[in-house]
Amino acid sequence: MLMAHPTVLADLLDRYETLRARHGQENDAQLLQRLNDVSYTLCVATGTRDVAAALTVARDQLQGARAESHPVGADA
């Protein structure tokens, strides 16, 4: 399976969280559409079918990418 670049996943997660918070405060059709769009893109990027699974997979992939770039016991 193809995996999205960690930078792309981090951006999608940030956008999702920002839009989700704003959607809780505002009732705006364009905002809801943007939230739906980023949710869909997260699902596509993670190979999932619902946003809850997409969020879990994206966070797990980011955590794995961070662990690979900073292995435990590696010399700095």
PDB file of C-alpha atoms in Angstrom:
ATOM      1  CA  MET A   1       0.000   0.000   0.000  1.00  0.00           C
ATOM      2  CA  LEU A   2       1.219   3.480  -0.775  1.00  0.00           C
ATOM      3  CA  MET A   3       1.716   5.721   2.215  1.00  0.00           C
ATOM      4  CA  ALA A   4       1.342   9.477   2.255  1.00  0.00           C
ATOM      5  CA  HIS A   5       4.423  11.502   3.121  1.00  0.00           C
ATOM      6  CA  PRO A   6       4.504  12.404   6.832  1.00  0.00           C
ATOM      7  CA  THR A   7       4.434  16.121   6.000  1.00  0.00           C
ATOM      8  CA  VAL A   8       1.222  15.632   4.022  1.00  0.00           C
ATOM      9  CA  LEU A   9      -0.373  13.638   6.846  1.00  0.00           C
ATOM     10  CA  ALA A  10       0.656  16.215   9.440  1.00  0.00           C
ATOM     11  CA  ASP A  11      -0.861  18.990   7.318  1.00  0.00           C
ATOM     12  CA  LEU A  12      -4.095  17.062   6.807  1.00  0.00           C
ATOM     13  CA  LEU A  13      -4.394  16.334  10.538  1.00  0.00           C
ATOM     14  CA  ASP A  14      -3.765  19.977  11.393  1.00  0.00           C
ATOM     15  CA  ARG A  15      -6.333  21.164   8.856  1.00  0.00           C
ATOM     16  CA  TYR A  16      -8.884  18.594  10.070  1.00  0.00           C
ATOM     17  CA  GLU A  17      -8.442  19.562  13.729  1.00  0.00           C
ATOM     18  CA  THR A  18      -8.644  23.281  12.947  1.00  0.00           C
ATOM     19  CA  LEU A  19     -11.764  22.900  10.805  1.00  0.00           C
ATOM     20  CA  ARG A  20     -13.381  20.553  13.324  1.00  0.00           C
ATOM     21  CA  ALA A  21     -12.873  23.076  16.118  1.00  0.00           C
ATOM     22  CA  ARG A  22     -14.217  25.915  14.000  1.00  0.00           C
ATOM     23  CA  HIS A  23     -17.207  23.818  12.919  1.00  0.00           C
ATOM     24  CA  GLY A  24     -18.080  23.358  16.590  1.00  0.00           C
ATOM     25  CA  GLN A  25     -18.267  27.143  16.936  1.00  0.00           C
ATOM     26  CA  GLU A  26     -19.677  28.217  13.574  1.00  0.00           C
ATOM     27  CA  ASN A  27     -22.547  27.003  11.421  1.00  0.00           C
ATOM     28  CA  ASP A  28     -21.165  27.690   7.950  1.00  0.00           C
ATOM     29  CA  ALA A  29     -21.865  25.618   4.826  1.00  0.00           C
ATOM     30  CA  GLN A  30     -18.471  26.402   3.264  1.00  0.00           C
ATOM     31  CA  LEU A  31     -16.691  25.421   6.460  1.00  0.00           C
ATOM     32  CA  LEU A  32     -18.604  22.150   6.574  1.00  0.00           C
ATOM     33  CA  GLN A  33     -17.682  21.468   2.939  1.00  0.00           C
ATOM     34  CA  ARG A  34     -13.995  22.101   3.682  1.00  0.00           C
ATOM     35  CA  LEU A  35     -14.218  19.753   6.688  1.00  0.00           C
ATOM     36  CA  ASN A  36     -15.836  17.078   4.518  1.00  0.00           C
ATOM     37  CA  ASP A  37     -13.153  17.556   1.857  1.00  0.00           C
ATOM     38  CA  VAL A  38     -10.244  17.202   4.277  1.00  0.00           C
ATOM     39  CA  SER A  39     -11.961  14.207   5.910  1.00  0.00           C
ATOM     40  CA  TYR A  40     -12.280  12.527   2.519  1.00  0.00           C
ATOM     41  CA  THR A  41      -8.655  13.305   1.676  1.00  0.00           C
ATOM     42  CA  LEU A  42      -7.513  11.835   4.993  1.00  0.00           C
ATOM     43  CA  CYS A  43      -9.431   8.659   4.198  1.00  0.00           C
ATOM     44  CA  VAL A  44      -7.861   8.416   0.743  1.00  0.00           C
ATOM     45  CA  ALA A  45      -4.363   9.158   2.087  1.00  0.00           C
ATOM     46  CA  THR A  46      -4.670   6.446   4.741  1.00  0.00           C
ATOM     47  CA  GLY A  47      -6.625   3.835   2.770  1.00  0.00           C
ATOM     48  CA  THR A  48      -9.574   3.930   5.161  1.00  0.00           C
ATOM     49  CA  ARG A  49     -13.307   4.470   4.758  1.00  0.00           C
ATOM     50  CA  ASP A  50     -14.206   6.598   7.767  1.00  0.00           C
ATOM     51  CA  VAL A  51     -12.603   9.600   9.377  1.00  0.00           C
ATOM     52  CA  ALA A  52     -12.138   7.985  12.813  1.00  0.00           C
ATOM     53  CA  ALA A  53     -10.061   5.199  11.267  1.00  0.00           C
ATOM     54  CA  ALA A  54      -8.223   7.704   9.073  1.00  0.00           C
ATOM     55  CA  LEU A  55      -7.256   9.790  12.095  1.00  0.00           C
ATOM     56  CA  THR A  56      -5.958   6.718  13.931  1.00  0.00           C
ATOM     57  CA  VAL A  57      -3.953   5.485  10.947  1.00  0.00           C
ATOM     58  CA  ALA A  58      -2.527   8.936  10.192  1.00  0.00           C
ATOM     59  CA  ARG A  59      -1.435   9.461  13.793  1.00  0.00           C
ATOM     60  CA  ASP A  60       0.101   5.977  13.935  1.00  0.00           C
ATOM     61  CA  GLN A  61       1.972   6.555  10.677  1.00  0.00           C
ATOM     62  CA  LEU A  62       3.280   9.892  11.917  1.00  0.00           C
ATOM     63  CA  GLN A  63       4.415   8.344  15.175  1.00  0.00           C
ATOM     64  CA  GLY A  64       6.202   5.606  13.215  1.00  0.00           C
ATOM     65  CA  ALA A  65       7.851   8.152  10.931  1.00  0.00           C
ATOM     66  CA  ARG A  66       9.098  10.117  13.927  1.00  0.00           C
ATOM     67  CA  ALA A  67      10.483   6.946  15.503  1.00  0.00           C
ATOM     68  CA  GLU A  68      12.329   6.078  12.276  1.00  0.00           C
ATOM     69  CA  SER A  69      13.861   9.536  12.000  1.00  0.00           C
ATOM     70  CA  HIS A  70      14.944   9.507  15.667  1.00  0.00           C
ATOM     71  CA  PRO A  71      15.795   5.890  16.598  1.00  0.00           C
ATOM     72  CA  VAL A  72      16.244   5.173  20.284  1.00  0.00           C
ATOM     73  CA  GLY A  73      19.920   4.926  21.197  1.00  0.00           C
ATOM     74  CA  ALA A  74      21.096   6.649  18.014  1.00  0.00           C
ATOM     75  CA  ASP A  75      24.010   9.020  18.365  1.00  0.00           C
ATOM     76  CA  ALA A  76      23.118  12.657  17.800  1.00  0.00           C
TER      77      ALA A  76
END
